[in-house]
Amino acid sequence: NSFFGKDYNAFLCVMRRLFSLLILASISFGSVAQKTTGVDLIISNCKVINMNDGSITPEQSVAIKDGKIIDVRTDKRIKNEYQAIQYLQADGKYVMPGLWDMHMHFGGGDTTLNENKEFLSLYLAHGVTSIRDMAADISKSVIKSRDEINNDQLIGPPIFTSGPKLEGYKPIWKGVLEVGTPEEVESALDSLQKLNVDFVKITENTLKPDTYLYALRAVKARGLRSSAHIPSSLTLKEVIDAGLNSVEHLGYAYNAGIQKATDSKLPPQF
């Protein structure tokens, strides 16, 4: 006390404050250093394929939460920033974005339901993680499988389906909704909305062009999306103006892009 004189008490007060600040700084630094984000799964030691330029980056980790990829970085950075419920060692295997099958048909009748369901695991095994079903003759079964997959009751890629497609009377296709008048179109769309389809498919085998265009406008008016073949008597501009969202098969888009498709010398559509 005599050494510091009257400033001794002030010195002790300053030291206590500094000591307290050091402790707080240490606690704060420790909490920052150890802070991690919780995720469901980390796949480490991957070779990630860049789909833009084809390059391959080794020693990468993929962090996944709620079924979505939230980060892809080096093994060390992912390890420091995330903590997972489950860890999976890829052991240098390749990782790439999931593939889409943008045009397929489940079908073959009720006797092939189990056979069609077996496709789901095959798709996943080959890296196809989403599929777009373009209508056939087992639509109710497809919609049931879609809903079960979405509710984690069935293993398979997410399915986006049109349900039964719109066609004219007595077409070559099976499992369609036959329409020939505006009233029948509206009734068919009512039934599709009850099935909660992802989009509406329209084909032109026996469907008259005026009913076809009405169907496109009706689909658009309901806030739904449409996908279709294009009658040879209509142009691409006409169907787009009516509300068509996507054309199935390049041949239809090519033929419809010609001003007078019926006058062209292209082979008949199949």
PDB file of C-alpha atoms in Angstrom:
ATOM      1  CA  ASN A   1       0.000   0.000   0.000  1.00  0.00           C
ATOM      2  CA  SER A   2       2.847   2.366   0.868  1.00  0.00           C
ATOM      3  CA  PHE A   3       4.601   1.491  -2.431  1.00  0.00           C
ATOM      4  CA  PHE A   4       1.677   2.702  -4.578  1.00  0.00           C
ATOM      5  CA  GLY A   5       0.599   5.421  -2.243  1.00  0.00           C
ATOM      6  CA  LYS A   6      -2.853   6.884  -2.692  1.00  0.00           C
ATOM      7  CA  ASP A   7      -3.176   5.398  -6.232  1.00  0.00           C
ATOM      8  CA  TYR A   8      -3.136   1.795  -4.969  1.00  0.00           C
ATOM      9  CA  ASN A   9      -6.916   1.434  -4.751  1.00  0.00           C
ATOM     10  CA  ALA A  10      -7.337   2.986  -8.184  1.00  0.00           C
ATOM     11  CA  PHE A  11      -4.744   0.543  -9.561  1.00  0.00           C
ATOM     12  CA  LEU A  12      -6.631  -2.437  -8.122  1.00  0.00           C
ATOM     13  CA  CYS A  13      -9.865  -1.182  -9.637  1.00  0.00           C
ATOM     14  CA  VAL A  14      -8.288  -0.881 -13.073  1.00  0.00           C
ATOM     15  CA  MET A  15      -6.735  -4.368 -12.830  1.00  0.00           C
ATOM     16  CA  ARG A  16     -10.046  -5.921 -11.844  1.00  0.00           C
ATOM     17  CA  ARG A  17     -11.719  -4.352 -14.878  1.00  0.00           C
ATOM     18  CA  LEU A  18      -8.962  -5.506 -17.209  1.00  0.00           C
ATOM     19  CA  PHE A  19      -9.143  -9.021 -15.785  1.00  0.00           C
ATOM     20  CA  SER A  20     -12.908  -9.080 -16.276  1.00  0.00           C
ATOM     21  CA  LEU A  21     -12.519  -7.908 -19.860  1.00  0.00           C
ATOM     22  CA  LEU A  22      -9.938 -10.627 -20.549  1.00  0.00           C
ATOM     23  CA  ILE A  23     -12.282 -13.293 -19.199  1.00  0.00           C
ATOM     24  CA  LEU A  24     -15.186 -11.985 -21.307  1.00  0.00           C
ATOM     25  CA  ALA A  25     -12.992 -11.819 -24.394  1.00  0.00           C
ATOM     26  CA  SER A  26     -11.844 -15.395 -23.805  1.00  0.00           C
ATOM     27  CA  ILE A  27     -15.399 -16.652 -23.394  1.00  0.00           C
ATOM     28  CA  SER A  28     -16.537 -14.739 -26.479  1.00  0.00           C
ATOM     29  CA  PHE A  29     -13.667 -16.031 -28.609  1.00  0.00           C
ATOM     30  CA  GLY A  30     -14.281 -19.588 -27.472  1.00  0.00           C
ATOM     31  CA  SER A  31     -17.952 -19.410 -28.304  1.00  0.00           C
ATOM     32  CA  VAL A  32     -17.206 -18.013 -31.793  1.00  0.00           C
ATOM     33  CA  ALA A  33     -14.553 -20.614 -32.470  1.00  0.00           C
ATOM     34  CA  GLN A  34     -16.797 -23.496 -31.425  1.00  0.00           C
ATOM     35  CA  LYS A  35     -20.031 -22.214 -32.945  1.00  0.00           C
ATOM     36  CA  THR A  36     -21.322 -24.562 -35.656  1.00  0.00           C
ATOM     37  CA  THR A  37     -24.499 -24.888 -37.673  1.00  0.00           C
ATOM     38  CA  GLY A  38     -26.518 -28.049 -37.234  1.00  0.00           C
ATOM     39  CA  VAL A  39     -27.325 -30.066 -40.372  1.00  0.00           C
ATOM     40  CA  ASP A  40     -28.810 -33.471 -41.075  1.00  0.00           C
ATOM     41  CA  LEU A  41     -26.037 -34.987 -43.177  1.00  0.00           C
ATOM     42  CA  ILE A  42     -22.468 -34.278 -44.210  1.00  0.00           C
ATOM     43  CA  ILE A  43     -20.959 -36.220 -47.104  1.00  0.00           C
ATOM     44  CA  SER A  44     -17.201 -35.802 -46.955  1.00  0.00           C
ATOM     45  CA  ASN A  45     -14.170 -36.643 -49.092  1.00  0.00           C
ATOM     46  CA  CYS A  46     -16.068 -36.159 -52.377  1.00  0.00           C
ATOM     47  CA  LYS A  47     -14.944 -35.345 -55.873  1.00  0.00           C
ATOM     48  CA  VAL A  48     -17.463 -32.718 -56.952  1.00  0.00           C
ATOM     49  CA  ILE A  49     -18.246 -32.426 -60.676  1.00  0.00           C
ATOM     50  CA  ASN A  50     -18.885 -28.859 -61.828  1.00  0.00           C
ATOM     51  CA  MET A  51     -21.675 -29.109 -64.421  1.00  0.00           C
ATOM     52  CA  ASN A  52     -20.822 -25.694 -65.900  1.00  0.00           C
ATOM     53  CA  ASP A  53     -17.279 -26.431 -67.029  1.00  0.00           C
ATOM     54  CA  GLY A  54     -16.779 -30.153 -66.338  1.00  0.00           C
ATOM     55  CA  SER A  55     -14.007 -29.584 -63.797  1.00  0.00           C
ATOM     56  CA  ILE A  56     -13.598 -31.933 -60.839  1.00  0.00           C
ATOM     57  CA  THR A  57     -12.724 -30.641 -57.371  1.00  0.00           C
ATOM     58  CA  PRO A  58     -11.422 -33.245 -54.876  1.00  0.00           C
ATOM     59  CA  GLU A  59     -11.573 -33.252 -51.065  1.00  0.00           C
ATOM     60  CA  GLN A  60     -14.963 -31.559 -50.886  1.00  0.00           C
ATOM     61  CA  SER A  61     -17.806 -31.972 -48.399  1.00  0.00           C
ATOM     62  CA  VAL A  62     -21.534 -31.502 -48.925  1.00  0.00           C
ATOM     63  CA  ALA A  63     -23.751 -30.244 -46.077  1.00  0.00           C
ATOM     64  CA  ILE A  64     -27.446 -31.171 -46.296  1.00  0.00           C
ATOM     65  CA  LYS A  65     -30.353 -29.929 -44.200  1.00  0.00           C
ATOM     66  CA  ASP A  66     -34.086 -30.596 -44.618  1.00  0.00           C
ATOM     67  CA  GLY A  67     -33.406 -32.446 -47.845  1.00  0.00           C
ATOM     68  CA  LYS A  68     -31.528 -29.534 -49.435  1.00  0.00           C
ATOM     69  CA  ILE A  69     -27.839 -28.941 -50.130  1.00  0.00           C
ATOM     70  CA  ILE A  70     -26.901 -25.840 -48.178  1.00  0.00           C
ATOM     71  CA  ASP A  71     -23.129 -25.772 -48.684  1.00  0.00           C
ATOM     72  CA  VAL A  72     -20.339 -27.386 -50.717  1.00  0.00           C
ATOM     73  CA  ARG A  73     -16.784 -26.566 -49.646  1.00  0.00           C
ATOM     74  CA  THR A  74     -13.518 -28.126 -48.577  1.00  0.00           C
ATOM     75  CA  ASP A  75     -13.620 -30.913 -46.005  1.00  0.00           C
ATOM     76  CA  LYS A  76     -11.869 -28.767 -43.418  1.00  0.00           C
ATOM     77  CA  ARG A  77     -14.189 -25.762 -43.738  1.00  0.00           C
ATOM     78  CA  ILE A  78     -17.350 -27.858 -43.612  1.00  0.00           C
ATOM     79  CA  LYS A  79     -16.024 -29.717 -40.566  1.00  0.00           C
ATOM     80  CA  ASN A  80     -15.313 -26.441 -38.771  1.00  0.00           C
ATOM     81  CA  GLU A  81     -18.632 -24.785 -39.605  1.00  0.00           C
ATOM     82  CA  TYR A  82     -21.198 -27.600 -39.439  1.00  0.00           C
ATOM     83  CA  GLN A  83     -22.183 -30.403 -37.118  1.00  0.00           C
ATOM     84  CA  ALA A  84     -24.290 -33.210 -38.560  1.00  0.00           C
ATOM     85  CA  ILE A  85     -26.618 -35.848 -37.195  1.00  0.00           C
ATOM     86  CA  GLN A  86     -25.194 -38.287 -39.731  1.00  0.00           C
ATOM     87  CA  TYR A  87     -21.842 -38.440 -41.495  1.00  0.00           C
ATOM     88  CA  LEU A  88     -21.088 -40.310 -44.711  1.00  0.00           C
ATOM     89  CA  GLN A  89     -17.616 -40.924 -46.090  1.00  0.00           C
ATOM     90  CA  ALA A  90     -17.635 -40.829 -49.879  1.00  0.00           C
ATOM     91  CA  ASP A  91     -14.072 -42.218 -50.014  1.00  0.00           C
ATOM     92  CA  GLY A  92     -13.220 -40.147 -53.078  1.00  0.00           C
ATOM     93  CA  LYS A  93     -16.356 -41.027 -55.043  1.00  0.00           C
ATOM     94  CA  TYR A  94     -17.869 -38.525 -57.445  1.00  0.00           C
ATOM     95  CA  VAL A  95     -20.755 -36.200 -56.541  1.00  0.00           C
ATOM     96  CA  MET A  96     -22.869 -34.322 -59.081  1.00  0.00           C
ATOM     97  CA  PRO A  97     -26.304 -32.674 -59.243  1.00  0.00           C
ATOM     98  CA  GLY A  98     -29.227 -35.065 -59.617  1.00  0.00           C
ATOM     99  CA  LEU A  99     -30.506 -35.754 -63.123  1.00  0.00           C
ATOM    100  CA  TRP A 100     -34.031 -35.156 -64.440  1.00  0.00           C
ATOM    101  CA  ASP A 101     -36.046 -37.404 -66.737  1.00  0.00           C
ATOM    102  CA  MET A 102     -38.139 -34.665 -68.339  1.00  0.00           C
ATOM    103  CA  HIS A 103     -40.366 -36.936 -70.440  1.00  0.00           C
ATOM    104  CA  MET A 104     -41.406 -40.418 -69.411  1.00  0.00           C
ATOM    105  CA  HIS A 105     -44.621 -42.442 -69.173  1.00  0.00           C
ATOM    106  CA  PHE A 106     -45.680 -44.785 -66.406  1.00  0.00           C
ATOM    107  CA  GLY A 107     -48.115 -47.184 -68.029  1.00  0.00           C
ATOM    108  CA  GLY A 108     -49.093 -50.611 -69.213  1.00  0.00           C
ATOM    109  CA  GLY A 109     -52.332 -51.185 -67.361  1.00  0.00           C
ATOM    110  CA  ASP A 110     -53.235 -52.277 -63.855  1.00  0.00           C
ATOM    111  CA  THR A 111     -51.318 -55.550 -64.175  1.00  0.00           C
ATOM    112  CA  THR A 112     -48.036 -53.601 -64.367  1.00  0.00           C
ATOM    113  CA  LEU A 113     -48.454 -51.445 -61.236  1.00  0.00           C
ATOM    114  CA  ASN A 114     -45.714 -53.228 -59.267  1.00  0.00           C
ATOM    115  CA  GLU A 115     -43.416 -53.266 -62.281  1.00  0.00           C
ATOM    116  CA  ASN A 116     -43.855 -49.513 -62.714  1.00  0.00           C
ATOM    117  CA  LYS A 117     -43.180 -48.919 -59.019  1.00  0.00           C
ATOM    118  CA  GLU A 118     -39.869 -50.785 -59.337  1.00  0.00           C
ATOM    119  CA  PHE A 119     -38.692 -48.062 -61.727  1.00  0.00           C
ATOM    120  CA  LEU A 120     -38.532 -45.640 -58.803  1.00  0.00           C
ATOM    121  CA  SER A 121     -35.546 -47.295 -57.113  1.00  0.00           C
ATOM    122  CA  LEU A 122     -33.855 -47.818 -60.485  1.00  0.00           C
ATOM    123  CA  TYR A 123     -34.095 -44.118 -61.207  1.00  0.00           C
ATOM    124  CA  LEU A 124     -32.369 -43.273 -57.925  1.00  0.00           C
ATOM    125  CA  ALA A 125     -29.698 -45.914 -58.504  1.00  0.00           C
ATOM    126  CA  HIS A 126     -28.831 -44.231 -61.793  1.00  0.00           C
ATOM    127  CA  GLY A 127     -28.721 -40.704 -60.388  1.00  0.00           C
ATOM    128  CA  VAL A 128     -32.134 -39.543 -61.606  1.00  0.00           C
ATOM    129  CA  THR A 129     -33.631 -37.560 -58.739  1.00  0.00           C
ATOM    130  CA  SER A 130     -36.721 -36.030 -60.409  1.00  0.00           C
ATOM    131  CA  ILE A 131     -39.079 -37.313 -63.097  1.00  0.00           C
ATOM    132  CA  ARG A 132     -41.821 -35.804 -65.227  1.00  0.00           C
ATOM    133  CA  ASP A 133     -44.638 -38.226 -66.034  1.00  0.00           C
ATOM    134  CA  MET A 134     -46.380 -37.265 -69.275  1.00  0.00           C
ATOM    135  CA  ALA A 135     -49.608 -39.300 -68.899  1.00  0.00           C
ATOM    136  CA  ALA A 136     -50.577 -42.887 -69.608  1.00  0.00           C
ATOM    137  CA  ASP A 137     -53.166 -45.376 -68.359  1.00  0.00           C
ATOM    138  CA  ILE A 138     -52.324 -45.713 -64.637  1.00  0.00           C
ATOM    139  CA  SER A 139     -52.525 -42.071 -63.594  1.00  0.00           C
ATOM    140  CA  LYS A 140     -54.251 -42.658 -60.245  1.00  0.00           C
ATOM    141  CA  SER A 141     -51.498 -45.058 -59.194  1.00  0.00           C
ATOM    142  CA  VAL A 142     -48.831 -42.542 -60.281  1.00  0.00           C
ATOM    143  CA  ILE A 143     -50.464 -39.757 -58.276  1.00  0.00           C
ATOM    144  CA  LYS A 144     -50.659 -42.064 -55.242  1.00  0.00           C
ATOM    145  CA  SER A 145     -46.937 -42.832 -55.552  1.00  0.00           C
ATOM    146  CA  ARG A 146     -46.149 -39.133 -56.001  1.00  0.00           C
ATOM    147  CA  ASP A 147     -47.959 -38.253 -52.778  1.00  0.00           C
ATOM    148  CA  GLU A 148     -46.349 -41.125 -50.856  1.00  0.00           C
ATOM    149  CA  ILE A 149     -42.887 -39.981 -51.976  1.00  0.00           C
ATOM    150  CA  ASN A 150     -43.662 -36.399 -50.977  1.00  0.00           C
ATOM    151  CA  ASN A 151     -44.782 -37.620 -47.533  1.00  0.00           C
ATOM    152  CA  ASP A 152     -41.707 -39.865 -47.029  1.00  0.00           C
ATOM    153  CA  GLN A 153     -43.846 -43.008 -47.222  1.00  0.00           C
ATOM    154  CA  LEU A 154     -42.173 -44.336 -50.364  1.00  0.00           C
ATOM    155  CA  ILE A 155     -38.582 -44.146 -51.595  1.00  0.00           C
ATOM    156  CA  GLY A 156     -38.280 -42.651 -55.040  1.00  0.00           C
ATOM    157  CA  PRO A 157     -37.555 -39.464 -56.977  1.00  0.00           C
ATOM    158  CA  PRO A 158     -40.139 -36.658 -56.799  1.00  0.00           C
ATOM    159  CA  ILE A 159     -42.751 -37.124 -59.519  1.00  0.00           C
ATOM    160  CA  PHE A 160     -44.320 -34.280 -61.479  1.00  0.00           C
ATOM    161  CA  THR A 161     -47.314 -35.657 -63.331  1.00  0.00           C
ATOM    162  CA  SER A 162     -50.049 -34.463 -65.667  1.00  0.00           C
ATOM    163  CA  GLY A 163     -52.472 -37.200 -64.717  1.00  0.00           C
ATOM    164  CA  PRO A 164     -54.675 -38.322 -67.640  1.00  0.00           C
ATOM    165  CA  LYS A 165     -54.226 -36.089 -70.664  1.00  0.00           C
ATOM    166  CA  LEU A 166     -56.852 -34.271 -72.722  1.00  0.00           C
ATOM    167  CA  GLU A 167     -57.683 -35.743 -76.142  1.00  0.00           C
ATOM    168  CA  GLY A 168     -60.494 -35.870 -78.676  1.00  0.00           C
ATOM    169  CA  TYR A 169     -63.026 -38.655 -79.095  1.00  0.00           C
ATOM    170  CA  LYS A 170     -61.775 -42.240 -79.606  1.00  0.00           C
ATOM    171  CA  PRO A 171     -58.042 -41.500 -79.805  1.00  0.00           C
ATOM    172  CA  ILE A 172     -55.286 -44.078 -80.127  1.00  0.00           C
ATOM    173  CA  TRP A 173     -54.134 -43.369 -76.569  1.00  0.00           C
ATOM    174  CA  LYS A 174     -55.442 -45.177 -73.504  1.00  0.00           C
ATOM    175  CA  GLY A 175     -56.433 -43.600 -70.196  1.00  0.00           C
ATOM    176  CA  VAL A 176     -57.255 -40.149 -71.591  1.00  0.00           C
ATOM    177  CA  LEU A 177     -60.007 -37.633 -70.864  1.00  0.00           C
ATOM    178  CA  GLU A 178     -62.008 -37.365 -74.094  1.00  0.00           C
ATOM    179  CA  VAL A 179     -63.267 -33.854 -74.840  1.00  0.00           C
ATOM    180  CA  GLY A 180     -64.944 -32.214 -77.813  1.00  0.00           C
ATOM    181  CA  THR A 181     -66.768 -29.188 -76.425  1.00  0.00           C
ATOM    182  CA  PRO A 182     -65.867 -26.292 -74.113  1.00  0.00           C
ATOM    183  CA  GLU A 183     -68.134 -27.779 -71.440  1.00  0.00           C
ATOM    184  CA  GLU A 184     -66.304 -31.103 -71.603  1.00  0.00           C
ATOM    185  CA  VAL A 185     -62.968 -29.319 -71.402  1.00  0.00           C
ATOM    186  CA  GLU A 186     -64.028 -27.475 -68.254  1.00  0.00           C
ATOM    187  CA  SER A 187     -65.363 -30.689 -66.695  1.00  0.00           C
ATOM    188  CA  ALA A 188     -62.105 -32.495 -67.477  1.00  0.00           C
ATOM    189  CA  LEU A 189     -60.073 -29.695 -65.922  1.00  0.00           C
ATOM    190  CA  ASP A 190     -62.277 -29.851 -62.817  1.00  0.00           C
ATOM    191  CA  SER A 191     -61.391 -33.525 -62.438  1.00  0.00           C
ATOM    192  CA  LEU A 192     -57.679 -32.872 -62.958  1.00  0.00           C
ATOM    193  CA  GLN A 193     -57.658 -30.179 -60.312  1.00  0.00           C
ATOM    194  CA  LYS A 194     -59.302 -32.587 -57.874  1.00  0.00           C
ATOM    195  CA  LEU A 195     -56.413 -34.964 -58.558  1.00  0.00           C
ATOM    196  CA  ASN A 196     -54.007 -32.076 -57.848  1.00  0.00           C
ATOM    197  CA  VAL A 197     -52.004 -32.627 -61.022  1.00  0.00           C
ATOM    198  CA  ASP A 198     -48.772 -30.692 -61.524  1.00  0.00           C
ATOM    199  CA  PHE A 199     -49.619 -29.599 -65.084  1.00  0.00           C
ATOM    200  CA  VAL A 200     -52.059 -30.423 -67.906  1.00  0.00           C
ATOM    201  CA  LYS A 201     -51.049 -32.504 -70.939  1.00  0.00           C
ATOM    202  CA  ILE A 202     -52.901 -32.031 -74.244  1.00  0.00           C
ATOM    203  CA  THR A 203     -52.428 -34.087 -77.421  1.00  0.00           C
ATOM    204  CA  GLU A 204     -53.823 -33.789 -80.929  1.00  0.00           C
ATOM    205  CA  ASN A 205     -54.637 -37.285 -82.176  1.00  0.00           C
ATOM    206  CA  THR A 206     -58.388 -36.632 -82.572  1.00  0.00           C
ATOM    207  CA  LEU A 207     -58.738 -33.290 -80.768  1.00  0.00           C
ATOM    208  CA  LYS A 208     -59.997 -30.554 -83.084  1.00  0.00           C
ATOM    209  CA  PRO A 209     -57.814 -27.408 -83.332  1.00  0.00           C
ATOM    210  CA  ASP A 210     -60.500 -25.056 -82.029  1.00  0.00           C
ATOM    211  CA  THR A 211     -61.131 -27.255 -78.977  1.00  0.00           C
ATOM    212  CA  TYR A 212     -57.361 -27.578 -78.531  1.00  0.00           C
ATOM    213  CA  LEU A 213     -56.945 -23.790 -78.411  1.00  0.00           C
ATOM    214  CA  TYR A 214     -59.893 -23.445 -76.067  1.00  0.00           C
ATOM    215  CA  ALA A 215     -58.295 -26.001 -73.751  1.00  0.00           C
ATOM    216  CA  LEU A 216     -55.037 -24.036 -73.666  1.00  0.00           C
ATOM    217  CA  ARG A 217     -56.874 -20.830 -72.776  1.00  0.00           C
ATOM    218  CA  ALA A 218     -58.940 -22.598 -70.116  1.00  0.00           C
ATOM    219  CA  VAL A 219     -55.820 -24.101 -68.520  1.00  0.00           C
ATOM    220  CA  LYS A 220     -54.160 -20.682 -68.414  1.00  0.00           C
ATOM    221  CA  ALA A 221     -57.299 -19.053 -66.969  1.00  0.00           C
ATOM    222  CA  ARG A 222     -57.188 -21.504 -64.052  1.00  0.00           C
ATOM    223  CA  GLY A 223     -53.571 -20.658 -63.274  1.00  0.00           C
ATOM    224  CA  LEU A 224     -52.355 -24.098 -64.361  1.00  0.00           C
ATOM    225  CA  ARG A 225     -49.438 -24.967 -66.641  1.00  0.00           C
ATOM    226  CA  SER A 226     -49.827 -26.783 -69.948  1.00  0.00           C
ATOM    227  CA  SER A 227     -47.715 -29.156 -71.974  1.00  0.00           C
ATOM    228  CA  ALA A 228     -48.727 -30.425 -75.386  1.00  0.00           C
ATOM    229  CA  HIS A 229     -48.238 -31.803 -78.842  1.00  0.00           C
ATOM    230  CA  ILE A 230     -49.191 -29.295 -81.533  1.00  0.00           C
ATOM    231  CA  PRO A 231     -51.761 -29.926 -84.287  1.00  0.00           C
ATOM    232  CA  SER A 232     -50.186 -29.572 -87.732  1.00  0.00           C
ATOM    233  CA  SER A 233     -52.776 -26.932 -88.713  1.00  0.00           C
ATOM    234  CA  LEU A 234     -51.637 -24.523 -85.972  1.00  0.00           C
ATOM    235  CA  THR A 235     -48.510 -22.387 -85.774  1.00  0.00           C
ATOM    236  CA  LEU A 236     -46.175 -22.030 -82.842  1.00  0.00           C
ATOM    237  CA  LYS A 237     -47.287 -18.418 -82.381  1.00  0.00           C
ATOM    238  CA  GLU A 238     -50.935 -19.426 -82.207  1.00  0.00           C
ATOM    239  CA  VAL A 239     -50.407 -21.995 -79.463  1.00  0.00           C
ATOM    240  CA  ILE A 240     -48.101 -19.730 -77.473  1.00  0.00           C
ATOM    241  CA  ASP A 241     -50.608 -16.894 -77.686  1.00  0.00           C
ATOM    242  CA  ALA A 242     -53.282 -19.303 -76.423  1.00  0.00           C
ATOM    243  CA  GLY A 243     -51.142 -20.066 -73.365  1.00  0.00           C
ATOM    244  CA  LEU A 244     -49.018 -23.155 -74.076  1.00  0.00           C
ATOM    245  CA  ASN A 245     -46.117 -23.435 -71.625  1.00  0.00           C
ATOM    246  CA  SER A 246     -44.060 -26.265 -73.124  1.00  0.00           C
ATOM    247  CA  VAL A 247     -43.933 -28.280 -76.346  1.00  0.00           C
ATOM    248  CA  GLU A 248     -43.277 -32.012 -76.122  1.00  0.00           C
ATOM    249  CA  HIS A 249     -41.017 -33.462 -78.846  1.00  0.00           C
ATOM    250  CA  LEU A 250     -38.769 -31.312 -80.992  1.00  0.00           C
ATOM    251  CA  GLY A 251     -40.575 -32.307 -84.187  1.00  0.00           C
ATOM    252  CA  TYR A 252     -43.768 -30.574 -83.087  1.00  0.00           C
ATOM    253  CA  ALA A 253     -41.936 -27.355 -82.259  1.00  0.00           C
ATOM    254  CA  TYR A 254     -40.073 -27.476 -85.578  1.00  0.00           C
ATOM    255  CA  ASN A 255     -43.162 -28.131 -87.689  1.00  0.00           C
ATOM    256  CA  ALA A 256     -45.258 -25.550 -85.862  1.00  0.00           C
ATOM    257  CA  GLY A 257     -42.493 -23.004 -86.355  1.00  0.00           C
ATOM    258  CA  ILE A 258     -43.070 -23.188 -90.103  1.00  0.00           C
ATOM    259  CA  GLN A 259     -45.747 -20.732 -91.160  1.00  0.00           C
ATOM    260  CA  LYS A 260     -47.666 -23.302 -93.213  1.00  0.00           C
ATOM    261  CA  ALA A 261     -46.830 -26.642 -91.664  1.00  0.00           C
ATOM    262  CA  THR A 262     -49.420 -28.427 -93.818  1.00  0.00           C
ATOM    263  CA  ASP A 263     -47.730 -27.166 -96.988  1.00  0.00           C
ATOM    264  CA  SER A 264     -44.253 -28.324 -95.970  1.00  0.00           C
ATOM    265  CA  LYS A 265     -42.690 -31.482 -97.340  1.00  0.00           C
ATOM    266  CA  LEU A 266     -41.777 -32.776 -93.903  1.00  0.00           C
ATOM    267  CA  PRO A 267     -42.651 -36.401 -93.152  1.00  0.00           C
ATOM    268  CA  PRO A 268     -45.879 -36.947 -91.173  1.00  0.00           C
ATOM    269  CA  GLN A 269     -45.588 -36.676 -87.436  1.00  0.00           C
ATOM    270  CA  PHE A 270     -45.553 -39.795 -85.311  1.00  0.00           C
TER     271      PHE A 270
END
